[in-house]
mmCIF file of C-alpha atoms in Angstrom:
data_model
loop_
_atom_site.group_PDB
_atom_site.id
_atom_site.type_symbol
_atom_site.label_atom_id
_atom_site.label_comp_id
_atom_site.label_asym_id
_atom_site.label_seq_id
_atom_site.Cartn_x
_atom_site.Cartn_y
_atom_site.Cartn_z
ATOM 1 C CA MET A 275 14.124 0.319 -9.728
ATOM 2 C CA GLU A 276 11.292 -1.538 -11.466
ATOM 3 C CA MET A 277 8.311 0.563 -12.537
ATOM 4 C CA THR A 278 4.989 -1.241 -12.070
ATOM 5 C CA LEU A 279 1.265 -0.597 -11.928
ATOM 6 C CA ARG A 280 -1.254 -2.039 -9.491
ATOM 7 C CA TRP A 281 -3.728 -4.372 -11.191
ATOM 8 C CA TYR A 282 -6.726 -5.989 -9.503
ATOM 9 C CA GLY A 283 -7.314 -8.767 -12.020
ATOM 10 C CA SER A 284 -9.299 -9.082 -15.230
ATOM 11 C CA LYS A 285 -12.604 -9.651 -13.404
ATOM 12 C CA PHE A 286 -12.295 -6.559 -11.238
ATOM 13 C CA ASP A 287 -10.124 -3.919 -12.926
ATOM 14 C CA THR A 288 -11.231 -1.458 -15.597
ATOM 15 C CA VAL A 289 -7.602 -1.310 -16.768
ATOM 16 C CA SER A 290 -6.369 -4.182 -18.934
ATOM 17 C CA LEU A 291 -2.959 -5.809 -18.993
ATOM 18 C CA ASN A 292 -2.666 -4.791 -22.640
ATOM 19 C CA GLN A 293 -3.113 -1.142 -21.667
ATOM 20 C CA ILE A 294 -0.571 -1.430 -18.846
ATOM 21 C CA ARG A 295 1.931 -3.010 -21.243
ATOM 22 C CA GLN A 296 1.757 0.122 -23.403
ATOM 23 C CA ILE A 297 2.865 2.489 -20.632
ATOM 24 C CA PRO A 298 6.553 3.251 -21.372
ATOM 25 C CA GLY A 299 8.854 1.698 -18.815
ATOM 26 C CA VAL A 300 6.228 -0.450 -17.093
ATOM 27 C CA LYS A 301 7.276 -4.092 -17.224
ATOM 28 C CA GLY A 302 5.404 -5.592 -14.293
ATOM 29 C CA VAL A 303 2.281 -5.450 -12.167
ATOM 30 C CA ILE A 304 1.531 -5.551 -8.486
ATOM 31 C CA THR A 305 -1.514 -7.742 -8.208
ATOM 32 C CA THR A 306 -3.566 -10.000 -5.936
ATOM 33 C CA LEU A 307 -6.309 -12.597 -5.802
ATOM 34 C CA TYR A 308 -8.853 -9.874 -5.187
ATOM 35 C CA ASP A 309 -11.730 -12.206 -4.410
ATOM 36 C CA SER A 310 -9.821 -13.977 -1.622
ATOM 37 C CA ALA A 311 -10.998 -13.094 1.861
ATOM 38 C CA ALA A 312 -8.571 -12.227 4.637
ATOM 39 C CA GLY A 313 -7.572 -15.477 6.283
ATOM 40 C CA ASP A 314 -7.969 -17.667 3.204
ATOM 41 C CA ALA A 315 -5.043 -19.870 2.200
ATOM 42 C CA TRP A 316 -4.250 -19.188 -1.448
ATOM 43 C CA GLU A 317 -4.124 -22.282 -3.624
ATOM 44 C CA ARG A 318 -1.019 -22.683 -5.732
ATOM 45 C CA GLU A 319 -3.128 -23.433 -8.822
ATOM 46 C CA ARG A 320 -4.854 -20.049 -8.613
ATOM 47 C CA ILE A 321 -1.537 -18.242 -8.158
ATOM 48 C CA ALA A 322 -0.110 -20.099 -11.144
ATOM 49 C CA ALA A 323 -3.116 -19.169 -13.287
ATOM 50 C CA LEU A 324 -2.747 -15.502 -12.337
ATOM 51 C CA ARG A 325 0.942 -15.581 -13.148
ATOM 52 C CA ALA A 326 0.289 -17.240 -16.511
ATOM 53 C CA GLU A 327 -2.290 -14.602 -17.426
ATOM 54 C CA VAL A 328 0.096 -11.751 -16.597
ATOM 55 C CA GLU A 329 3.029 -13.305 -18.426
ATOM 56 C CA ALA A 330 0.898 -14.014 -21.502
ATOM 57 C CA ALA A 331 0.429 -10.230 -21.749
ATOM 58 C CA GLY A 332 4.184 -9.674 -21.775
ATOM 59 C CA LEU A 333 4.412 -8.556 -18.150
ATOM 60 C CA SER A 334 5.613 -10.083 -14.890
ATOM 61 C CA ILE A 335 4.256 -10.187 -11.353
ATOM 62 C CA ALA A 336 6.604 -7.955 -9.375
ATOM 63 C CA GLY A 337 4.767 -8.534 -6.111
ATOM 64 C CA ILE A 338 1.471 -9.100 -4.336
ATOM 65 C CA GLU A 339 -0.595 -6.333 -2.767
ATOM 66 C CA SER A 340 -2.145 -7.533 -0.608
ATOM 67 C CA VAL A 341 -2.277 -10.820 1.237
ATOM 68 C CA ASN A 342 -4.613 -9.370 3.831
ATOM 69 C CA VAL A 343 -3.992 -10.158 7.502
ATOM 70 C CA HIS A 344 -7.053 -11.483 9.322
ATOM 71 C CA ASP A 345 -8.378 -9.398 12.208
ATOM 72 C CA ALA A 346 -7.953 -12.358 14.552
ATOM 73 C CA ILE A 347 -4.187 -12.011 14.026
ATOM 74 C CA LYS A 348 -4.167 -8.255 14.531
ATOM 75 C CA ALA A 349 -6.318 -8.453 17.669
ATOM 76 C CA ALA A 350 -4.777 -11.697 19.076
ATOM 77 C CA ALA A 351 -8.138 -13.459 19.036
ATOM 78 C CA PRO A 352 -8.250 -17.194 19.878
ATOM 79 C CA GLN A 353 -8.217 -18.257 16.193
ATOM 80 C CA ARG A 354 -5.066 -16.330 15.282
ATOM 81 C CA ASP A 355 -2.761 -19.356 15.039
ATOM 82 C CA MET A 356 -5.082 -21.016 12.534
ATOM 83 C CA TYR A 357 -5.090 -17.900 10.357
ATOM 84 C CA ILE A 358 -1.308 -17.556 10.647
ATOM 85 C CA GLU A 359 -0.989 -21.138 9.384
ATOM 86 C CA ASN A 360 -3.143 -20.189 6.396
ATOM 87 C CA TYR A 361 -0.929 -17.156 5.799
ATOM 88 C CA ILE A 362 2.170 -19.366 5.889
ATOM 89 C CA LYS A 363 0.586 -21.713 3.329
ATOM 90 C CA THR A 364 -0.088 -18.743 1.079
ATOM 91 C CA LEU A 365 3.492 -17.512 1.360
ATOM 92 C CA GLU A 366 4.796 -20.984 0.627
ATOM 93 C CA ASN A 367 2.661 -21.233 -2.526
ATOM 94 C CA LEU A 368 3.741 -17.766 -3.648
ATOM 95 C CA GLY A 369 7.368 -18.757 -3.183
ATOM 96 C CA LYS A 370 6.871 -21.926 -5.203
ATOM 97 C CA GLU A 371 5.510 -19.726 -8.006
ATOM 98 C CA ASP A 372 8.611 -17.517 -7.890
ATOM 99 C CA ILE A 373 6.865 -14.509 -6.325
ATOM 100 C CA HIS A 374 9.044 -12.877 -3.690
ATOM 101 C CA LEU A 375 7.334 -9.685 -2.483
ATOM 102 C CA VAL A 376 4.206 -9.224 -0.358
ATOM 103 C CA CYS A 377 2.816 -5.835 0.657
ATOM 104 C CA TYR A 378 0.454 -6.003 3.642
ATOM 105 C CA ASN A 379 -0.848 -3.757 6.388
ATOM 106 C CA PHE A 380 -1.620 -4.096 10.080
ATOM 107 C CA MET A 381 -4.356 -1.446 10.350
ATOM 108 C CA PRO A 382 -7.405 -2.229 12.488
ATOM 109 C CA VAL A 383 -10.862 -2.047 10.846
ATOM 110 C CA PHE A 384 -10.161 0.477 8.068
ATOM 111 C CA ASP A 385 -7.282 -0.214 5.646
ATOM 112 C CA TRP A 386 -7.284 3.468 4.756
ATOM 113 C CA THR A 387 -9.634 6.358 5.415
ATOM 114 C CA ARG A 388 -10.921 9.068 3.110
ATOM 115 C CA THR A 389 -13.987 11.232 3.583
ATOM 116 C CA GLU A 390 -14.443 11.925 -0.139
ATOM 117 C CA LEU A 391 -13.786 9.748 -3.180
ATOM 118 C CA ALA A 392 -14.500 12.370 -5.812
ATOM 119 C CA ARG A 393 -13.591 15.863 -4.625
ATOM 120 C CA VAL A 394 -13.661 18.157 -7.660
ATOM 121 C CA ARG A 395 -10.448 20.088 -8.206
ATOM 122 C CA PRO A 396 -10.242 23.438 -10.054
ATOM 123 C CA ASP A 397 -9.146 21.698 -13.278
ATOM 124 C CA GLY A 398 -12.248 19.484 -13.241
ATOM 125 C CA SER A 399 -10.479 16.294 -12.194
ATOM 126 C CA THR A 400 -11.733 14.413 -9.143
ATOM 127 C CA VAL A 401 -9.609 12.996 -6.316
ATOM 128 C CA LEU A 402 -9.680 11.162 -3.013
ATOM 129 C CA ALA A 403 -9.699 13.592 -0.071
ATOM 130 C CA TYR A 404 -9.722 13.669 3.726
ATOM 131 C CA THR A 405 -11.120 16.201 6.166
ATOM 132 C CA GLN A 406 -10.550 15.614 9.867
ATOM 133 C CA ALA A 407 -13.608 17.699 10.786
ATOM 134 C CA ALA A 408 -15.792 15.309 8.776
ATOM 135 C CA VAL A 409 -14.322 12.290 10.584
ATOM 136 C CA ASP A 410 -14.784 13.943 13.985
ATOM 137 C CA ALA A 411 -18.458 14.537 13.225
ATOM 138 C CA MET A 412 -19.134 11.055 11.852
ATOM 139 C CA ASP A 413 -20.413 7.845 13.404
ATOM 140 C CA PRO A 414 -17.807 5.246 12.335
ATOM 141 C CA GLU A 415 -20.572 2.752 11.608
ATOM 142 C CA LYS A 416 -21.807 5.140 8.921
ATOM 143 C CA MET A 417 -18.404 5.720 7.372
ATOM 144 C CA PHE A 418 -18.894 3.290 4.498
ATOM 145 C CA ALA A 419 -22.379 4.595 3.720
ATOM 146 C CA SER A 420 -20.948 8.096 3.380
ATOM 147 C CA ILE A 421 -18.705 7.101 0.463
ATOM 148 C CA SER A 422 -20.312 3.973 -1.009
ATOM 149 C CA GLY A 423 -22.192 5.931 -3.666
ATOM 150 C CA LYS A 424 -18.941 7.284 -5.146
ATOM 151 C CA THR A 425 -17.122 4.017 -5.895
ATOM 152 C CA ASN A 426 -18.189 3.947 -9.573
ATOM 153 C CA GLY A 427 -19.605 0.491 -9.032
ATOM 154 C CA ARG A 428 -16.279 -0.922 -7.865
ATOM 155 C CA VAL A 429 -15.377 -2.718 -4.639
ATOM 156 C CA MET A 430 -12.738 -0.643 -2.869
ATOM 157 C CA PRO A 431 -9.840 -2.543 -1.245
ATOM 158 C CA GLY A 432 -10.329 -2.735 2.501
ATOM 159 C CA TRP A 433 -13.903 -1.503 2.175
ATOM 160 C CA GLU A 434 -15.576 -4.688 0.989
ATOM 161 C CA PRO A 435 -19.346 -4.577 1.762
ATOM 162 C CA GLU A 436 -19.253 -7.825 3.736
ATOM 163 C CA ARG A 437 -16.486 -6.395 5.894
ATOM 164 C CA MET A 438 -18.259 -3.090 6.368
ATOM 165 C CA ALA A 439 -21.370 -4.985 7.491
ATOM 166 C CA ARG A 440 -19.309 -6.144 10.488
ATOM 167 C CA ILE A 441 -18.127 -2.694 11.588
ATOM 168 C CA LYS A 442 -19.765 -2.862 15.018
ATOM 169 C CA GLU A 443 -18.300 -6.328 15.637
ATOM 170 C CA LEU A 444 -14.844 -5.190 14.501
ATOM 171 C CA PHE A 445 -14.819 -2.166 16.798
ATOM 172 C CA GLU A 446 -15.763 -4.461 19.666
ATOM 173 C CA LEU A 447 -12.892 -6.799 18.753
ATOM 174 C CA TYR A 448 -10.358 -3.963 18.983
ATOM 175 C CA LYS A 449 -11.780 -2.139 21.992
ATOM 176 C CA ASP A 450 -8.998 -3.303 24.327
ATOM 177 C CA VAL A 451 -6.173 -3.309 21.759
ATOM 178 C CA SER A 452 -3.695 -0.521 22.514
ATOM 179 C CA ASP A 453 -0.763 0.587 20.386
ATOM 180 C CA GLU A 454 1.516 -1.559 22.564
ATOM 181 C CA ALA A 455 -0.730 -4.592 22.164
ATOM 182 C CA LEU A 456 -0.843 -4.091 18.401
ATOM 183 C CA PHE A 457 2.963 -3.961 18.297
ATOM 184 C CA ALA A 458 3.080 -7.214 20.274
ATOM 185 C CA ASN A 459 0.582 -8.864 17.929
ATOM 186 C CA LEU A 460 2.588 -7.749 14.893
ATOM 187 C CA LYS A 461 5.760 -9.189 16.456
ATOM 188 C CA TYR A 462 4.019 -12.528 17.073
ATOM 189 C CA PHE A 463 2.846 -12.628 13.446
ATOM 190 C CA LEU A 464 6.218 -11.705 11.966
ATOM 191 C CA GLU A 465 8.142 -14.182 14.093
ATOM 192 C CA ALA A 466 5.781 -16.920 12.945
ATOM 193 C CA ILE A 467 6.153 -16.205 9.225
ATOM 194 C CA MET A 468 9.852 -15.331 8.973
ATOM 195 C CA PRO A 469 10.997 -18.985 8.582
ATOM 196 C CA VAL A 470 8.941 -19.443 5.389
ATOM 197 C CA CYS A 471 10.012 -15.975 4.176
ATOM 198 C CA ASN A 472 13.649 -16.975 4.627
ATOM 199 C CA LYS A 473 13.106 -20.327 2.922
ATOM 200 C CA TYR A 474 11.516 -18.782 -0.193
ATOM 201 C CA ASP A 475 13.192 -15.333 -0.077
ATOM 202 C CA ILE A 476 9.886 -13.500 0.361
ATOM 203 C CA LYS A 477 10.213 -9.854 1.321
ATOM 204 C CA MET A 478 7.409 -8.695 3.609
ATOM 205 C CA ALA A 479 6.781 -4.983 3.039
ATOM 206 C CA ILE A 480 4.448 -3.475 5.608
ATOM 207 C CA HIS A 481 2.344 -0.576 4.350
ATOM 208 C CA PRO A 482 2.008 2.488 6.585
ATOM 209 C CA ASP A 483 -1.257 3.454 8.206
ATOM 210 C CA ASP A 484 -3.287 5.948 6.212
ATOM 211 C CA PRO A 485 -3.667 8.578 7.536
ATOM 212 C CA ALA A 486 -0.720 8.442 9.911
ATOM 213 C CA TRP A 487 -2.670 8.962 13.132
ATOM 214 C CA SER A 488 -5.472 7.353 15.089
ATOM 215 C CA VAL A 489 -8.889 7.479 13.439
ATOM 216 C CA PHE A 490 -12.022 6.869 15.534
ATOM 217 C CA GLY A 491 -9.755 6.029 18.483
ATOM 218 C CA LEU A 492 -8.315 2.931 16.797
ATOM 219 C CA PRO A 493 -4.635 2.104 17.374
ATOM 220 C CA ARG A 494 -2.227 3.059 14.598
ATOM 221 C CA ILE A 495 1.442 2.112 14.802
ATOM 222 C CA ILE A 496 3.097 2.248 11.356
ATOM 223 C CA ILE A 497 3.030 6.018 11.224
ATOM 224 C CA ASN A 498 6.540 7.473 11.531
ATOM 225 C CA GLU A 499 10.282 6.788 11.478
ATOM 226 C CA GLU A 500 10.515 5.934 15.179
ATOM 227 C CA ASN A 501 7.808 3.274 14.977
ATOM 228 C CA ILE A 502 8.970 1.690 11.742
ATOM 229 C CA LEU A 503 12.521 1.382 13.079
ATOM 230 C CA ARG A 504 11.089 -0.208 16.207
ATOM 231 C CA MET A 505 9.131 -2.672 14.081
ATOM 232 C CA MET A 506 12.230 -3.718 12.154
ATOM 233 C CA LYS A 507 14.367 -4.006 15.288
ATOM 234 C CA MET A 508 11.863 -6.175 17.150
ATOM 235 C CA VAL A 509 12.030 -8.753 14.337
ATOM 236 C CA ASP A 510 15.481 -8.065 12.933
ATOM 237 C CA ASP A 511 15.369 -10.002 9.694
ATOM 238 C CA PRO A 512 16.172 -8.596 6.242
ATOM 239 C CA HIS A 513 12.889 -10.003 4.946
ATOM 240 C CA ASN A 514 11.006 -7.828 7.450
ATOM 241 C CA GLY A 515 10.863 -4.506 5.631
ATOM 242 C CA VAL A 516 8.568 -1.759 4.475
ATOM 243 C CA THR A 517 6.503 -0.400 1.666
ATOM 244 C CA PHE A 518 7.537 3.237 1.575
ATOM 245 C CA CYS A 519 4.313 5.043 0.679
ATOM 246 C CA SER A 520 5.016 8.758 0.398
ATOM 247 C CA GLY A 521 1.308 9.583 0.435
ATOM 248 C CA SER A 522 0.556 7.681 3.650
ATOM 249 C CA TYR A 523 3.578 8.818 5.662
ATOM 250 C CA GLY A 524 3.154 12.249 4.113
ATOM 251 C CA THR A 525 -0.314 12.728 5.600
ATOM 252 C CA ASN A 526 1.621 13.904 8.658
ATOM 253 C CA PRO A 527 3.680 16.947 7.588
ATOM 254 C CA GLU A 528 6.102 16.244 10.452
ATOM 255 C CA ASN A 529 7.369 13.179 8.599
ATOM 256 C CA ASP A 530 10.466 14.182 6.615
ATOM 257 C CA LEU A 531 10.048 11.820 3.662
ATOM 258 C CA PRO A 532 13.559 11.947 2.108
ATOM 259 C CA HIS A 533 15.127 11.610 5.573
ATOM 260 C CA MET A 534 12.899 8.622 6.364
ATOM 261 C CA ILE A 535 13.952 6.907 3.141
ATOM 262 C CA ARG A 536 17.605 7.324 4.058
ATOM 263 C CA SER A 537 17.017 6.016 7.585
ATOM 264 C CA LEU A 538 15.388 2.867 6.134
ATOM 265 C CA LYS A 539 18.200 2.107 3.689
ATOM 266 C CA GLY A 540 18.188 -1.539 2.679
ATOM 267 C CA ARG A 541 14.807 -2.289 4.229
ATOM 268 C CA ILE A 542 12.528 -0.581 1.705
ATOM 269 C CA HIS A 543 11.312 -3.492 -0.392
ATOM 270 C CA PHE A 544 8.593 -1.646 -2.321
ATOM 271 C CA ALA A 545 7.664 1.991 -2.934
ATOM 272 C CA HIS A 546 4.421 3.836 -3.586
ATOM 273 C CA VAL A 547 5.280 7.335 -4.745
ATOM 274 C CA ARG A 548 2.450 9.836 -4.896
ATOM 275 C CA ASN A 549 1.714 13.443 -4.051
ATOM 276 C CA LEU A 550 -0.740 15.164 -1.702
ATOM 277 C CA LYS A 551 -1.959 18.732 -1.539
ATOM 278 C CA PHE A 552 -2.622 20.166 1.909
ATOM 279 C CA ASN A 553 -5.350 22.794 2.190
ATOM 280 C CA SER A 554 -4.974 22.928 5.993
ATOM 281 C CA PRO A 555 -3.447 20.581 8.598
ATOM 282 C CA GLY A 556 -6.625 18.494 8.728
ATOM 283 C CA ASP A 557 -7.625 18.750 5.091
ATOM 284 C CA PHE A 558 -5.681 17.128 2.277
ATOM 285 C CA GLU A 559 -6.428 15.776 -1.164
ATOM 286 C CA GLU A 560 -4.628 13.599 -3.674
ATOM 287 C CA ALA A 561 -2.726 15.502 -6.338
ATOM 288 C CA ALA A 562 -1.083 14.742 -9.658
ATOM 289 C CA HIS A 563 2.370 13.200 -9.229
ATOM 290 C CA LEU A 564 4.071 16.387 -10.445
ATOM 291 C CA SER A 565 5.769 18.211 -7.542
ATOM 292 C CA GLY A 566 4.182 21.536 -8.431
ATOM 293 C CA ASP A 567 0.662 20.142 -8.192
ATOM 294 C CA GLY A 568 0.962 19.177 -4.534
ATOM 295 C CA SER A 569 2.928 19.643 -1.337
ATOM 296 C CA PHE A 570 5.764 17.117 -1.790
ATOM 297 C CA ASP A 571 9.122 17.496 -3.516
ATOM 298 C CA MET A 572 8.930 14.403 -5.686
ATOM 299 C CA TYR A 573 12.450 14.964 -7.034
ATOM 300 C CA GLU A 574 13.921 14.749 -3.522
ATOM 301 C CA ILE A 575 11.864 11.627 -2.740
ATOM 302 C CA MET A 576 13.075 9.855 -5.878
ATOM 303 C CA LYS A 577 16.623 11.106 -5.306
ATOM 304 C CA ALA A 578 16.644 9.622 -1.807
ATOM 305 C CA LEU A 579 15.471 6.275 -3.179
ATOM 306 C CA TYR A 580 18.188 6.360 -5.838
ATOM 307 C CA GLU A 581 20.958 7.364 -3.452
ATOM 308 C CA THR A 582 20.090 4.604 -0.975
ATOM 309 C CA GLY A 583 20.352 1.987 -3.713
ATOM 310 C CA PHE A 584 16.665 1.140 -3.951
ATOM 311 C CA SER A 585 16.218 -1.482 -6.650
ATOM 312 C CA GLY A 586 12.777 -2.913 -5.919
ATOM 313 C CA PRO A 587 9.363 -2.389 -7.499
ATOM 314 C CA ILE A 588 7.866 1.077 -7.436
ATOM 315 C CA ARG A 589 4.457 2.240 -8.569
ATOM 316 C CA PRO A 590 2.525 5.448 -9.014
ATOM 317 C CA ASP A 591 -0.406 5.599 -6.630
ATOM 318 C CA HIS A 592 -3.864 7.129 -6.297
ATOM 319 C CA GLY A 593 -4.289 8.877 -9.602
ATOM 320 C CA ARG A 594 -6.876 11.550 -10.311
ATOM 321 C CA MET A 595 -9.929 10.768 -12.414
ATOM 322 C CA ILE A 596 -9.280 12.720 -15.621
ATOM 323 C CA TRP A 597 -10.500 12.881 -19.225
ATOM 324 C CA GLY A 598 -13.912 11.438 -18.381
ATOM 325 C CA GLU A 599 -12.588 8.096 -17.178
ATOM 326 C CA VAL A 600 -14.886 6.034 -14.940
ATOM 327 C CA ALA A 601 -12.947 3.589 -12.784
ATOM 328 C CA MET A 602 -12.214 2.579 -9.204
ATOM 329 C CA PRO A 603 -11.432 5.913 -7.489
ATOM 330 C CA GLY A 604 -7.678 6.404 -7.443
ATOM 331 C CA TYR A 605 -7.042 3.504 -9.810
ATOM 332 C CA GLY A 606 -7.864 4.620 -13.305
ATOM 333 C CA LEU A 607 -5.462 4.296 -16.210
ATOM 334 C CA TYR A 608 -4.750 7.800 -17.444
ATOM 335 C CA ASP A 609 -3.362 9.691 -14.473
ATOM 336 C CA ARG A 610 -1.413 6.719 -13.154
ATOM 337 C CA ALA A 611 0.163 6.291 -16.601
ATOM 338 C CA LEU A 612 1.167 9.958 -16.489
ATOM 339 C CA GLY A 613 2.543 9.380 -13.005
ATOM 340 C CA ALA A 614 4.620 6.382 -14.121
ATOM 341 C CA ALA A 615 6.090 8.396 -17.005
ATOM 342 C CA TYR A 616 6.884 11.330 -14.698
ATOM 343 C CA LEU A 617 8.558 9.140 -12.064
ATOM 344 C CA ASN A 618 10.570 7.347 -14.743
ATOM 345 C CA GLY A 619 11.677 10.742 -16.067
ATOM 346 C CA LEU A 620 12.804 11.864 -12.622
ATOM 347 C CA TRP A 621 14.738 8.636 -12.111
ATOM 348 C CA GLU A 622 16.484 8.950 -15.481
ATOM 349 C CA ALA A 623 17.507 12.534 -14.762
ATOM 350 C CA ILE A 624 18.798 11.645 -11.283
ATOM 351 C CA GLU A 625 20.684 8.613 -12.601
ATOM 352 C CA LYS A 626 22.320 10.510 -15.464
ATOM 353 C CA GLY A 627 23.213 13.381 -13.154
ATOM 354 C CA ALA A 628 24.909 10.971 -10.753
ATOM 355 C CA VAL A 629 26.866 9.291 -13.557
ATOM 356 C CA LYS A 630 27.972 12.664 -14.905
ATOM 357 C CA LYS A 631 29.085 13.788 -11.455
ATOM 358 C CA VAL A 632 31.201 10.661 -11.026
ATOM 359 C CA ALA A 633 32.768 11.131 -14.500
ATOM 360 C CA GLN A 634 33.636 14.751 -13.760
ATOM 361 C CA SER A 635 35.309 13.868 -10.483
ATOM 362 C CA ALA A 636 37.401 11.057 -12.019
#
């Protein structure tokens, strides 16, 4: 297991590489070319410059999150082959720069959905939150406007203003795309990119839909164990794997997170481990990583990762805003640093317990 932190780049992130380097146990970052639009082919020179900057700070690039998939690919629009070629060029350049993990998603229109970016919790911290009743009462074209004033001046991933300006056009693009069609479009995409992934040993780790159900009638397919196993079977290649995000799968309480981890043994290439607190079935909020602060048993989640031999990058996710910090909601320094330390502590305890058990049975 390699503990990492997500970093958006020196031009966009309030958290510096120097600060990340000081978090005990964090040796790498999950990063991206944040100003690249979906569909752009990443130039090798820019990737090399990003890598050099990270390594100069004493860290490594453990993976990319995200190389965004253009909507023409997701919706099977006429230009999809051109955008797939650009994606292949990007993967090739990443491979040449010794980067071997890409987290991506296949969600239509909204990369993730929250109805609040700064819900105040009893301790005074603020968190991302979701209320189904608010979504049901909202015009999707006004979704961005409802949260744009709470971004602390930051551009939220998947909610870029230029993208949100095209909401009506995007909904029109997906109007005839069913779950089955989206599965077929994902298969077409994966089959096209697997040769370059095999050549450069690039693990593609699909991120689950968040939340794990249809929002505004849009198709959602990466939502549960059945669908993710189907996705891996339809393109049965070891480089076709998953990002196991406990918070995204966990939005649906019917998803048994430790069981899902065990069912995906060997195909989890990357893990986001975070906690949620459910107030009711349609109302949840982000919590501190500590099990007792939310609804998930974080010990059992980490134990399942350990017992299935997970050795890839892992990162804390969606921290609270605490101690007066002003940053991109969910991506400040303080609470994610606490989360990294907590997850590292769980892993150490689980590892030592396993070693002790083996010694006692010898």
